[in-house]
Short mmCIF file of C-alpha atoms and ligand atoms in Angstrom, two decimals:
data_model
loop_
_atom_site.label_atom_id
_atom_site.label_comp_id
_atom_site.label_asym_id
_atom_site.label_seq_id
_atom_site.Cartn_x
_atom_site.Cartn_y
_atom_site.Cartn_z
CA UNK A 589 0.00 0.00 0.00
CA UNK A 590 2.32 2.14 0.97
CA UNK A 591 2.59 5.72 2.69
CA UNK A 592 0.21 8.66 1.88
CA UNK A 593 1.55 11.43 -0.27
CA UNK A 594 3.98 12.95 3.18
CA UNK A 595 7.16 13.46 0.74
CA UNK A 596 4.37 15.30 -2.37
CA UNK A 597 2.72 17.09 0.30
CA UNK A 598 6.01 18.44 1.37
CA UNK A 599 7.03 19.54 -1.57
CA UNK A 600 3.61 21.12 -3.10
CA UNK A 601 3.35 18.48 -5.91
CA UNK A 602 0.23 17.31 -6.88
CA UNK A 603 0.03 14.06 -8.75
CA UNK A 604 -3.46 13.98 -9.88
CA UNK A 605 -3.86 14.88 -13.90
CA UNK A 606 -2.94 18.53 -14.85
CA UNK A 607 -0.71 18.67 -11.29
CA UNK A 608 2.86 19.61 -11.41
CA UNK A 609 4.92 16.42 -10.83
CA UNK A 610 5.94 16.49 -14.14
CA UNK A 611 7.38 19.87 -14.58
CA UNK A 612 8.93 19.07 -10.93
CA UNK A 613 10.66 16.71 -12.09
CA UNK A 614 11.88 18.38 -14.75
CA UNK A 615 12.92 21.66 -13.09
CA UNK A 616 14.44 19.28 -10.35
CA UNK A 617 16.42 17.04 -12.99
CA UNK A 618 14.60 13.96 -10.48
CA UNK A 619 12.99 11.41 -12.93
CA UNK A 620 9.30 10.81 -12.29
CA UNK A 621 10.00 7.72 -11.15
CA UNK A 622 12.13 8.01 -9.03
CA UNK A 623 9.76 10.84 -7.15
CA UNK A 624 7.09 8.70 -7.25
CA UNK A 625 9.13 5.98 -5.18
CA UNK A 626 10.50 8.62 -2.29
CA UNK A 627 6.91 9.62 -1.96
CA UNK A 628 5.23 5.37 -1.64
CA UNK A 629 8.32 4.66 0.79
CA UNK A 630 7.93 8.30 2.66
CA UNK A 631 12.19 8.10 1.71
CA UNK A 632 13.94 11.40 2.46
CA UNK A 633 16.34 11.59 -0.84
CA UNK A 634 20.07 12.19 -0.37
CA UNK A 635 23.08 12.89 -2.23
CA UNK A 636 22.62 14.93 -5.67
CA UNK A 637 18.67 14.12 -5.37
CA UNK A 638 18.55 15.94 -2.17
CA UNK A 639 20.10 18.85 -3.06
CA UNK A 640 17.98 19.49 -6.52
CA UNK A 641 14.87 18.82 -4.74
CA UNK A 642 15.76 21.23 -2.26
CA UNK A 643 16.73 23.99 -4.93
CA UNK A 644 13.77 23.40 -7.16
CA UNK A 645 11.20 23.53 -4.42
CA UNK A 646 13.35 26.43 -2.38
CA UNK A 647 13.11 23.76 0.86
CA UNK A 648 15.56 23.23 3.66
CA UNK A 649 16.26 19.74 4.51
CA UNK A 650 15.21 20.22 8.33
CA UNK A 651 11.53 21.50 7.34
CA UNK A 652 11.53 18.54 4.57
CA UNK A 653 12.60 15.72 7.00
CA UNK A 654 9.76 17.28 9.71
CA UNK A 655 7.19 17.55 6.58
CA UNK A 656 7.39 14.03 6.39
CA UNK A 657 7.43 13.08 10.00
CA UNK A 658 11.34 11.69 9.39
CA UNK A 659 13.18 13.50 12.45
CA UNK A 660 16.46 12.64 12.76
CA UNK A 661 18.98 13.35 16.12
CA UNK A 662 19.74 16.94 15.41
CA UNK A 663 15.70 17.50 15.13
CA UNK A 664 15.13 15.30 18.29
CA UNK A 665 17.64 17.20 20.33
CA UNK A 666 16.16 20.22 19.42
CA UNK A 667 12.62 19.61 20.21
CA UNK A 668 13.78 18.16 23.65
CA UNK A 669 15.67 21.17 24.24
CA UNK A 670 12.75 23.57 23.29
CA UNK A 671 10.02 21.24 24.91
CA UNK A 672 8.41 24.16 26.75
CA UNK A 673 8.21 26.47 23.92
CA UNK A 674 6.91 23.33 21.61
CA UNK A 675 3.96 21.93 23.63
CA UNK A 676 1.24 24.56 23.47
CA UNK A 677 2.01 23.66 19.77
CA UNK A 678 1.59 20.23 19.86
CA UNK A 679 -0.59 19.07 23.07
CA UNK A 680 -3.98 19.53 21.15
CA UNK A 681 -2.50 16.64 18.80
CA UNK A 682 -2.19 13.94 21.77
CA UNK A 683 -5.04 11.77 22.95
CA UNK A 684 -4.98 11.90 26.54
CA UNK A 685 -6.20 8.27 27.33
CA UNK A 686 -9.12 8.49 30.19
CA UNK A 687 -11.67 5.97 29.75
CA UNK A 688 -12.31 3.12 32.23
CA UNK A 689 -15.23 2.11 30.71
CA UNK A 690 -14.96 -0.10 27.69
CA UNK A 691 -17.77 -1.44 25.14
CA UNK A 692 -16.34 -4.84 24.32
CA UNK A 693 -18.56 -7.44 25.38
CA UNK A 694 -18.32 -10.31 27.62
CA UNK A 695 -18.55 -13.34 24.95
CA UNK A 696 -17.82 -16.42 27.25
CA UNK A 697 -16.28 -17.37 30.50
CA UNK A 698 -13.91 -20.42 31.53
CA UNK A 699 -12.44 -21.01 34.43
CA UNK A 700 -9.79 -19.01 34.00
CA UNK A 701 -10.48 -16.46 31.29
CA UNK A 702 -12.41 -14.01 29.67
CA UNK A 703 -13.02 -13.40 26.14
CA UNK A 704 -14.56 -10.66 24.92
CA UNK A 705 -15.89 -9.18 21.06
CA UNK A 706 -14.88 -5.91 20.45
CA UNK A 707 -11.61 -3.55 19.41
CA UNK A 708 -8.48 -4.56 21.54
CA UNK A 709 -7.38 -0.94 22.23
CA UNK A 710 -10.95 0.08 23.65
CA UNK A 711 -10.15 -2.96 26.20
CA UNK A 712 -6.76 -2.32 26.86
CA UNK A 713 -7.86 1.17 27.90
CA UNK A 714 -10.16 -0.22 30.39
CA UNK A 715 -7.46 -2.95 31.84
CA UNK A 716 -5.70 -1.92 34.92
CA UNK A 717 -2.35 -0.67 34.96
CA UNK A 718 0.93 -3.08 36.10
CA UNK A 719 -1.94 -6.06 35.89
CA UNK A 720 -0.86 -8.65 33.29
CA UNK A 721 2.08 -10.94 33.23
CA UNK A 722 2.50 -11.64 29.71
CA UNK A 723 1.09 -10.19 26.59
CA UNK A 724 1.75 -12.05 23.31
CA UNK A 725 0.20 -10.18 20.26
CA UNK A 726 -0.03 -11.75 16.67
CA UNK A 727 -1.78 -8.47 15.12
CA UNK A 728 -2.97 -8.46 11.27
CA UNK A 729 -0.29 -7.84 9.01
CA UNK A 730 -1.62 -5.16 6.74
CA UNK A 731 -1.81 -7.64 3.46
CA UNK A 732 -5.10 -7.15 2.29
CA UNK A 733 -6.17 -9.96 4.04
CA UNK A 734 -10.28 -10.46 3.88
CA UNK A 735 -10.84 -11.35 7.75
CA UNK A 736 -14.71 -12.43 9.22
CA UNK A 737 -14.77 -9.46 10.98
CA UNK A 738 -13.88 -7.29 7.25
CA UNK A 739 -11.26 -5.04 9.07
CA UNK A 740 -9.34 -2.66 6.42
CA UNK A 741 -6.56 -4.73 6.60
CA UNK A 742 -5.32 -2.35 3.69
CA UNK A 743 -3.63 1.03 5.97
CA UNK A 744 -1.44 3.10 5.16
CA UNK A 745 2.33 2.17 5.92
CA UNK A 746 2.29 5.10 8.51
CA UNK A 747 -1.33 4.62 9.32
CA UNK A 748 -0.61 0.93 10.32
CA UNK A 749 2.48 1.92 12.00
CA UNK A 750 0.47 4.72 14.30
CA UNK A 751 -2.49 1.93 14.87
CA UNK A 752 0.11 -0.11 16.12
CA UNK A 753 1.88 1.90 18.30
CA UNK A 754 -1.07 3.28 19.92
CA UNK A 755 -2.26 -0.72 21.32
CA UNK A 756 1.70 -0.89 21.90
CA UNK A 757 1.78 2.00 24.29
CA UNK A 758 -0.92 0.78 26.34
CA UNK A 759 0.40 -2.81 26.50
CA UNK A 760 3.15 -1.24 27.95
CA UNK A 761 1.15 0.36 30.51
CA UNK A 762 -0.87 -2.54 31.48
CA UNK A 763 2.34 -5.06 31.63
CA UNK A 764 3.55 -5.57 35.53
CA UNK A 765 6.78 -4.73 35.95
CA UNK A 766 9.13 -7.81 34.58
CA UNK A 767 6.30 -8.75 32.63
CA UNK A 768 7.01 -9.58 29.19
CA UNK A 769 5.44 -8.65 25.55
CA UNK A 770 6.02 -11.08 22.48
CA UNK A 771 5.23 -9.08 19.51
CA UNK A 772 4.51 -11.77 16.43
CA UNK A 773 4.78 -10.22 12.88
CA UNK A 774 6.72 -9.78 9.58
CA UNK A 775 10.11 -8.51 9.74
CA UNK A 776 9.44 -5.75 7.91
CA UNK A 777 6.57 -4.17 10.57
CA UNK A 778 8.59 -5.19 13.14
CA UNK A 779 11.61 -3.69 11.96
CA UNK A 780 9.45 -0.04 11.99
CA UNK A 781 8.27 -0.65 15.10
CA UNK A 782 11.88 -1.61 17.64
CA UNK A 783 12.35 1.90 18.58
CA UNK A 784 8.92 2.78 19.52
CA UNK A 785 8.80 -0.43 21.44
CA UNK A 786 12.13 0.76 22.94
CA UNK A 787 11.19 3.69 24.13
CA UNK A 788 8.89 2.04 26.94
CA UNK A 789 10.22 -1.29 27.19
CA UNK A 790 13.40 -3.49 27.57
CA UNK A 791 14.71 -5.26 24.09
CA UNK A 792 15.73 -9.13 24.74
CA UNK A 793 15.54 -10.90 21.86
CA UNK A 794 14.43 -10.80 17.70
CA UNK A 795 13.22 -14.16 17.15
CA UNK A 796 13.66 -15.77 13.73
CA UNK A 797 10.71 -18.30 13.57
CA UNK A 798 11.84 -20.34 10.24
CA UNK A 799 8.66 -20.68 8.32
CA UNK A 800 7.78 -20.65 4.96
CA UNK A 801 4.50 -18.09 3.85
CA UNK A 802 4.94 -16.74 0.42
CA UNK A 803 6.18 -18.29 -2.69
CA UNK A 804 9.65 -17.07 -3.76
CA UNK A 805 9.60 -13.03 -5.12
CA UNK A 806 11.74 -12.85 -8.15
CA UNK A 807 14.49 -10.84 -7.47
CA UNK A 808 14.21 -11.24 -3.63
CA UNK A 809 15.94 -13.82 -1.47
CA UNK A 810 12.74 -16.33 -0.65
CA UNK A 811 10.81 -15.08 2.61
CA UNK A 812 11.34 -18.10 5.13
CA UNK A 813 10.72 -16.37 8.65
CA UNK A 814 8.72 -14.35 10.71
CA UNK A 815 9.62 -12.42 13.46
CA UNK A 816 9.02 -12.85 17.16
CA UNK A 817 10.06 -9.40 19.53
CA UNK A 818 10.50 -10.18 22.99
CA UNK A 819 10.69 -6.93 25.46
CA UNK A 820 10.19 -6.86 28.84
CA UNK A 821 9.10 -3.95 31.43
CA UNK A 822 11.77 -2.87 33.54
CA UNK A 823 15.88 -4.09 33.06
CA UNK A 824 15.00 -7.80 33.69
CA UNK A 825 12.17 -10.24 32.85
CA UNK A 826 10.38 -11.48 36.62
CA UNK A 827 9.99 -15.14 35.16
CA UNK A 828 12.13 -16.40 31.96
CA UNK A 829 12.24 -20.42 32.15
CA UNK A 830 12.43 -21.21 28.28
CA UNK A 831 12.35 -24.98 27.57
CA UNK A 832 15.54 -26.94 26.76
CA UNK A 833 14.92 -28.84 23.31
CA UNK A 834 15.98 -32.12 22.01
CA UNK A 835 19.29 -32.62 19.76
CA UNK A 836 18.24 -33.02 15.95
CA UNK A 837 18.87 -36.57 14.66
CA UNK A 838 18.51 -38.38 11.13
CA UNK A 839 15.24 -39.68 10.91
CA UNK A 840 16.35 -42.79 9.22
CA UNK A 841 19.78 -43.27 11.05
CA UNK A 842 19.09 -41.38 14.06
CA UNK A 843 22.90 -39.94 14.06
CA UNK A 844 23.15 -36.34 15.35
CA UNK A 845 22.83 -33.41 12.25
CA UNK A 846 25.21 -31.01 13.64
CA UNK A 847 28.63 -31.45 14.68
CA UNK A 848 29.23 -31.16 18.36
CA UNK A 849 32.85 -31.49 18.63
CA UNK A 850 34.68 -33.41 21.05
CA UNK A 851 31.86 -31.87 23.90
CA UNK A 852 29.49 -35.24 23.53
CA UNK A 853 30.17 -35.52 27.74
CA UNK A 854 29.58 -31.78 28.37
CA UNK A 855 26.09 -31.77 27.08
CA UNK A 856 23.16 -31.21 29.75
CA UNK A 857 20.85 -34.39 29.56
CA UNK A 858 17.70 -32.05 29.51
CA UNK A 859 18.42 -30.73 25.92
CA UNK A 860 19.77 -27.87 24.61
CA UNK A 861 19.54 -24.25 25.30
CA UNK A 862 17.04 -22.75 23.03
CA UNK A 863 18.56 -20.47 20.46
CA UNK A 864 16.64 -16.80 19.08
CA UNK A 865 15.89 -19.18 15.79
CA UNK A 866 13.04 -21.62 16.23
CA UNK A 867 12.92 -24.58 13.36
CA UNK A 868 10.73 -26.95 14.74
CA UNK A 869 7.41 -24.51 14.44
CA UNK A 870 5.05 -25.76 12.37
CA UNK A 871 3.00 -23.78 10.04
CA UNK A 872 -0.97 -24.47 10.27
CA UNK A 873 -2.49 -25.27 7.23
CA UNK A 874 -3.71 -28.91 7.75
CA UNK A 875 -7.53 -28.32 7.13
CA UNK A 876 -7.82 -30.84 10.16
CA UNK A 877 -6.25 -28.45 12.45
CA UNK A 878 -7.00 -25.45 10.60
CA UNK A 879 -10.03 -23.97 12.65
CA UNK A 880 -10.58 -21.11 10.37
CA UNK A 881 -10.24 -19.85 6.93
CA UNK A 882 -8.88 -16.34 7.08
CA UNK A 883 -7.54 -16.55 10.88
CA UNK A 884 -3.70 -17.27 10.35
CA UNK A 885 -3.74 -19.71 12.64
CA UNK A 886 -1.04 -20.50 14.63
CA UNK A 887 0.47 -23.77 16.33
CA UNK A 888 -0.18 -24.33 19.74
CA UNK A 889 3.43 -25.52 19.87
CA UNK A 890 4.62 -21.92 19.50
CA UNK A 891 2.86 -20.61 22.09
CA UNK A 892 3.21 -23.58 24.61
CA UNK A 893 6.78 -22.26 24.52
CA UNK A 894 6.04 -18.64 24.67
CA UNK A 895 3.80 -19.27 27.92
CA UNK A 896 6.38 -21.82 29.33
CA UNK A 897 9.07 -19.63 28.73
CA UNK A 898 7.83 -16.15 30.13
CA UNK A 899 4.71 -17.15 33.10
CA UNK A 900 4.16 -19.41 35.72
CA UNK A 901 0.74 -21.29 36.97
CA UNK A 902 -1.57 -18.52 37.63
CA UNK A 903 -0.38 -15.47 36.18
CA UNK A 904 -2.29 -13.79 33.97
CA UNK A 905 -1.99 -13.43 29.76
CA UNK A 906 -3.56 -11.52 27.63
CA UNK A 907 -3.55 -11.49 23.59
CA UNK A 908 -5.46 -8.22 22.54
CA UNK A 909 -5.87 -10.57 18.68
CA UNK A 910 -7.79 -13.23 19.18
CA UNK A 911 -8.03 -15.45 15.84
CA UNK A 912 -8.94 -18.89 16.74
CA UNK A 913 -7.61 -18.15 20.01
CA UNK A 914 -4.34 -20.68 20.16
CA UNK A 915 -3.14 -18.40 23.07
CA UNK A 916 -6.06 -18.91 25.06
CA UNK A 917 -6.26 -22.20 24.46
CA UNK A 918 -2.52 -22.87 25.64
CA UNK A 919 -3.09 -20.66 29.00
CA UNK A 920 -6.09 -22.54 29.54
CA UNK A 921 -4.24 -25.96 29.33
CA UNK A 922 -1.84 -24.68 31.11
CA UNK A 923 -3.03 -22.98 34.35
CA UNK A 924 -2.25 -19.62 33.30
CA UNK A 925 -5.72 -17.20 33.66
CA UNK A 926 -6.55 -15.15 30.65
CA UNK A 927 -8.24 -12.24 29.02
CA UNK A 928 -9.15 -12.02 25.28
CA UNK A 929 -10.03 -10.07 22.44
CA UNK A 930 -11.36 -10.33 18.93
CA UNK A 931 -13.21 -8.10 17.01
CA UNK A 932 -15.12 -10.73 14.54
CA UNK A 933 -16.74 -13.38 15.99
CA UNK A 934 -15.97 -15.74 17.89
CA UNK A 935 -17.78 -18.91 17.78
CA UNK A 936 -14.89 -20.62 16.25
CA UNK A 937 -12.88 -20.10 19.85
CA UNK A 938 -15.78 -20.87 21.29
CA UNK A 939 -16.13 -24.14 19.42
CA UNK A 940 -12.30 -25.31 19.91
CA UNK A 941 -12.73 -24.57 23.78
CA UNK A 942 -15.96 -27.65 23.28
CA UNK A 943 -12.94 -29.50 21.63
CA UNK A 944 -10.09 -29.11 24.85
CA UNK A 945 -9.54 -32.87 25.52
CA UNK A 946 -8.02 -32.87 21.48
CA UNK A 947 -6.48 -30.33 22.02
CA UNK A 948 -4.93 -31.16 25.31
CA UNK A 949 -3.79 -34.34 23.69
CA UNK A 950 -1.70 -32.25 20.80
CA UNK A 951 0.13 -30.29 23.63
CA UNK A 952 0.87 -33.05 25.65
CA UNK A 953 2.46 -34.76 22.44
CA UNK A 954 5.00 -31.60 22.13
CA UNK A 955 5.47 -31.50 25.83
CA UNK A 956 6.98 -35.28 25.88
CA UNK A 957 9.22 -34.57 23.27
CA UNK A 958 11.31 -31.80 25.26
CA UNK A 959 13.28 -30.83 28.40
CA UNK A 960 15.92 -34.04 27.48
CA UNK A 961 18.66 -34.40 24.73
CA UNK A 962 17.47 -37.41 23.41
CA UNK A 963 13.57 -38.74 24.05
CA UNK A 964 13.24 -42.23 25.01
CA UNK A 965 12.06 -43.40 21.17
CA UNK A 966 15.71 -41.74 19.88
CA UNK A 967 17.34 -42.97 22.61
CA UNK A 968 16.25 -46.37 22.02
CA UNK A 969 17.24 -46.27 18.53
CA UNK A 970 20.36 -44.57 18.97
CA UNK A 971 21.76 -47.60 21.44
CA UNK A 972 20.67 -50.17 19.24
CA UNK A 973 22.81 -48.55 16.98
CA UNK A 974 25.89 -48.24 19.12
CA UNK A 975 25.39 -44.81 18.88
CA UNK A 976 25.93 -42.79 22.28
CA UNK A 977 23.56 -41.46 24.48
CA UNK A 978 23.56 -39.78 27.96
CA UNK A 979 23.81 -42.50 29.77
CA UNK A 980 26.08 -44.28 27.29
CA UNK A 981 28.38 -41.34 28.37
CA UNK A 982 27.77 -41.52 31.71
CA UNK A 983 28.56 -45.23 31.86
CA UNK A 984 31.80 -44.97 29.98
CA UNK A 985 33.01 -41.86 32.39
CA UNK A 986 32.28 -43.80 35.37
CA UNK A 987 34.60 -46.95 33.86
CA UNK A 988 37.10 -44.82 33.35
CA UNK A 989 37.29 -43.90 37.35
CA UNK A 990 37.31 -47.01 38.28
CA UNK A 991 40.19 -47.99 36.02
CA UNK A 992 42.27 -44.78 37.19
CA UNK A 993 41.77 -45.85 41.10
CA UNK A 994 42.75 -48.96 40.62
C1 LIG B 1439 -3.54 -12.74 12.73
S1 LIG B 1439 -5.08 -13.06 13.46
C2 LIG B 1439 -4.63 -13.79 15.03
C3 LIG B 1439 -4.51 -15.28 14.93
C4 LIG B 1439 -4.27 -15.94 16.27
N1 LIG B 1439 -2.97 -15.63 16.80
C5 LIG B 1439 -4.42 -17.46 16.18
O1 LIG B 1439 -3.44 -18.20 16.39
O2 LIG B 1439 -5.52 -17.90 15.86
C6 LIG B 1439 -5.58 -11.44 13.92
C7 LIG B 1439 -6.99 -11.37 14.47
O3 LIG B 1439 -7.14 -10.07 15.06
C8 LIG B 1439 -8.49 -9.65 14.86
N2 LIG B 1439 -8.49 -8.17 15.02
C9 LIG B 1439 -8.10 -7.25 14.13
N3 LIG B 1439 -8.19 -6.01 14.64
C10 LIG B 1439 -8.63 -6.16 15.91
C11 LIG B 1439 -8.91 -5.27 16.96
N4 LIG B 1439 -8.75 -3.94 16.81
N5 LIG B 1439 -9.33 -5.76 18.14
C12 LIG B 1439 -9.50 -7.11 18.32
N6 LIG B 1439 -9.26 -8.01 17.34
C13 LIG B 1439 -8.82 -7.55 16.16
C14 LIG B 1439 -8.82 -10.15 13.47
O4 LIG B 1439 -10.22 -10.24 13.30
C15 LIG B 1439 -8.10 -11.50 13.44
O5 LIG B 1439 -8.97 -12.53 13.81
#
C-alpha cells in the first residue's frame, strides 16, 4: 500500500492529472520515477537528489525531514531542548487516554479467562495498569487480508504503523513490571516498530521463527521467517524459564545433524539451550487443524513455549488478537488465567474450547518430546545402533574412574 503522499505534500506536488509532478521533475532534474518511489516509501532523498529537490522547491532539509514526520537526532535534540516552547504547539494533537469504561462485550467465560468481542485498544484502555504478566500479540499484518470481521486490513504504511503503536503503548502500561510482551509479525513491521517499542520497554531478543508463507519473489531472497520481539518492562524479565529442546537426529539413522565437537560428555541431559531461531514450528495449514479460513492460525506448539518460557501457573496473559484463540487455548491448558479479544466473531474459539480434551492431547504430544537431549524413542534407537547417548556417556566416564583408582 504504501505511505500517503507525506514526501508530495512536502514539496507542493500534486500528482493527480494537470498537477505539477511532471514539470517538478523536470525543473528538479529527479525522474518521475524516481519521485514517485520517495513519496510510496515516505524516503527522504540524499546525495545529488537531495540537493535538486531542495533547490527546485526552495526547501531546507530540516523543514523537509519534519514535513514528512522523518526527524532525525539533530531534530530530536532540538525539540527536547525547546520542549516548553513546543507543547502549546503540539498538546492539542495527543489523545490523553481516560476511559475506564470499555464497550467490548463479555462473549464467554472459563475457568480461568475471559473473552470478549470488540476492538483490543478500547479494552486495553479499560485494563488496569501493572496487571498482566504476559502479553503475546499476533496483530494483522496489513496484506489485504479479507478477515470475518472485514477489518481494512489495507492502511497506510504510517497509518498501520500509528495503529500499532497506539495498542503498543498501552500494552506497555498494562504489563507488571518484569512482565514480558512477544510481539509476532513480519520482519518488515517489526523492523518499523523496535524503537517505539524501545522507548517504553526493555529489548531481549528478535526471534527468527523459520517458516515458509509466500512463494519465492523474483528478485528477492525467498521469505522463510517471521519475526518474534521479545521486550520486557523494567531491566529484567520477573519469570524467563524457556524450555531446553531435544538434539536433531537423522530420521532414518538417528545420528546427530550437527557437529558437536569433542563436547558429547559436556552436554546437559535435559536438551539444549534454546537459540533466538526456532525450526521446529510448524505452520498451520492442515484443514484438520485449521479452525478457520482467514484466521492465520497459529500452532499451539509456539505458544506452549512462549507461555512456558515467560509465566508461571496462575499469572495472567492476555492477547489483545484473538483469531482462533491458540493463546487462550494454551493458557487454559496450562493454568495460566486469561483475558481475550477479537473483534469478529468468535464462535470458532468458542467451538475449539468444546474441543479441549483434542487439544490437550496435541500439547501433551509436544510437551513429551522436550526438556531431554534425546527422548526415550531416539534414545532407544540410537543404542541399538551403538550410537551414544547420555547414559552411554555416563557409563563410559564412570569406567574410566574405576580404572584410574585402581
Ligand atoms: C492474525 S489473526 C490472530 C490469529 C491468532 N494468533 C491465532 O493463532 O488464531 C488477527 C486477528 O485479530 C483480529 N483483530 C483485528 N483487529 C482487531 C482489533 N482492533 N481488536 C481485536 N481483534 C482484532 C482479526 O479479526 C483477526 O482474527
Amino acid at each position: 500500500m504504501g505511505y500517503s503522499n507525506q514526501f508530495f505534500k512536502a514539496l507542493s506536488i500534486r500528482e493527480e492529472k494537470g498537477g505539477n509532478l511532471a514539470t517538478f521533475a523536470k525543473q528538479s532534474g529527479v525522474p518521475v520515477k524516481k519521485l514517485k518511489y520517495y513519496n510510496k516509501n515516505n524516503i527522504v532523498p540524499t546525495g545529488t537528489d537531495l540537493k535538486n529537490i531542495m533547490s527546485a522547491a526552495n526547501i531546507s532539509e530540516l523543514l523537509l525531514r519534519i514535513k514528512m514526520g522523518r526527524l532525525d537526532k539533530d531534530i530530536i535534540e532540538a525539540i527536547q531542548e525547546n520542549a516548553e516552547a513546543i507543547l502549546p504547539l503540539i498538546e492539542t494533537h495527543v489523545p490523553t487516554i481516560e476511559s475506564p469504561m470499555t464497550n467490548c462485550k463479555l462473549e464467554f467465560k472459563t475457568n480461568l479467562g475471559e473473552l470478549y468481542r470488540g476492538d483490543s485498544y478500547e479494552l486495553l484502555k479499560s485494563i488496569e495498569s501493572d496487571s498482566i504478566d504476559l502479553i503475546f500479540a499476533d496483530p494483522p499484518f496489513n496484506l489485504a487480508v479479507i478477515y470475518p470481521s472485514e477489518i481494512n486490513d489495507s492502511l497506510r504504511t504510517e497509518k498501520y504503523i500509528h495503529w500499532c503503536q497506539e495498542w503498543i503503548k498501552e500494552s506497555a502500561r498494562v504489563l507488571k513490571p518484569g512482565g514480558s510482551l512477544f510481539l509476532w509479525n513480519l520482519p518488515k513491521w517489526n523492523a518499523a516498530l523496535t524503537s517505539y517499542l524501545e522507548s517504553m520497554l526493555t529489548f531481549r531478543h528478535w526471534i527468527g521463527v523459520d517458516i515458509k508463507y509466500s512463494l519465492p519473489i523474483q528478485k528477492r531472497l525467498y521469505p522463510s521467517h517471521y519475526s518474534l520481539l521479545y521486550y520486557v518492562k523494567g531491566d529484567k524479565p520477573k519469570t524467563f524459564h524457556p524450555d531446553r529442546l531435544t538434539m536433531d537426529v537423522c530420521s532414518k539413522c538417528y545420528a546427530e545433524l550437527k557437529d558437536y565437537g569433542g563436547y558429547k560428555d559436556k552436554m546437559n541431559p535435559t536438551g539444549i539451550n534454546m537459540t533466538d531461531i526456532w525450526t521446529d514450528i510448524p505452520p498451520v495449514r492442515h484443514r484438520k487443524y485449521k479452525r478457520r479460513e482467514g484466521s492465520n492460525e497459529l500452532s499451539l506448539k509456539l505458544l506452549d513455549r512462549i507461555i512456558e518460557m515467560a509465566s508461571n501457573k496462575g499469572d495472567l496473559v492476555f492477547d489483545p488478537f484473538g483469531g482462533s484463540g491458540t493463546t487462550y487455548m494454551a493458557a487454559e491448558l496450562k493454568g495460566r488465567k486469561w483475558i481475550g479479544c477479537e473483534i469478529g466473531p468468535s464462535d470458532v474459539i468458542q467451538e475449539r474450547f468444546s474441543l479441549i480434551n483434542d487439544e490437550r492431547k496435541i500439547l501433551d504430544g509436544y510437551r513429551k518430546n522436550i526438556n531431554s537431549l534425546f527422548p526415550e524413542k531416539i534414545r532407544v534407537e540410537r543404542e541399538k545402533r551403538g550410537l551414544w547417548t547420555c547414559e552411554t556417556i555416563r557409563k563410559k566416564k564412570k569406567a574410566n574412574q574405576l580404572d584410574e583408582k585402581s
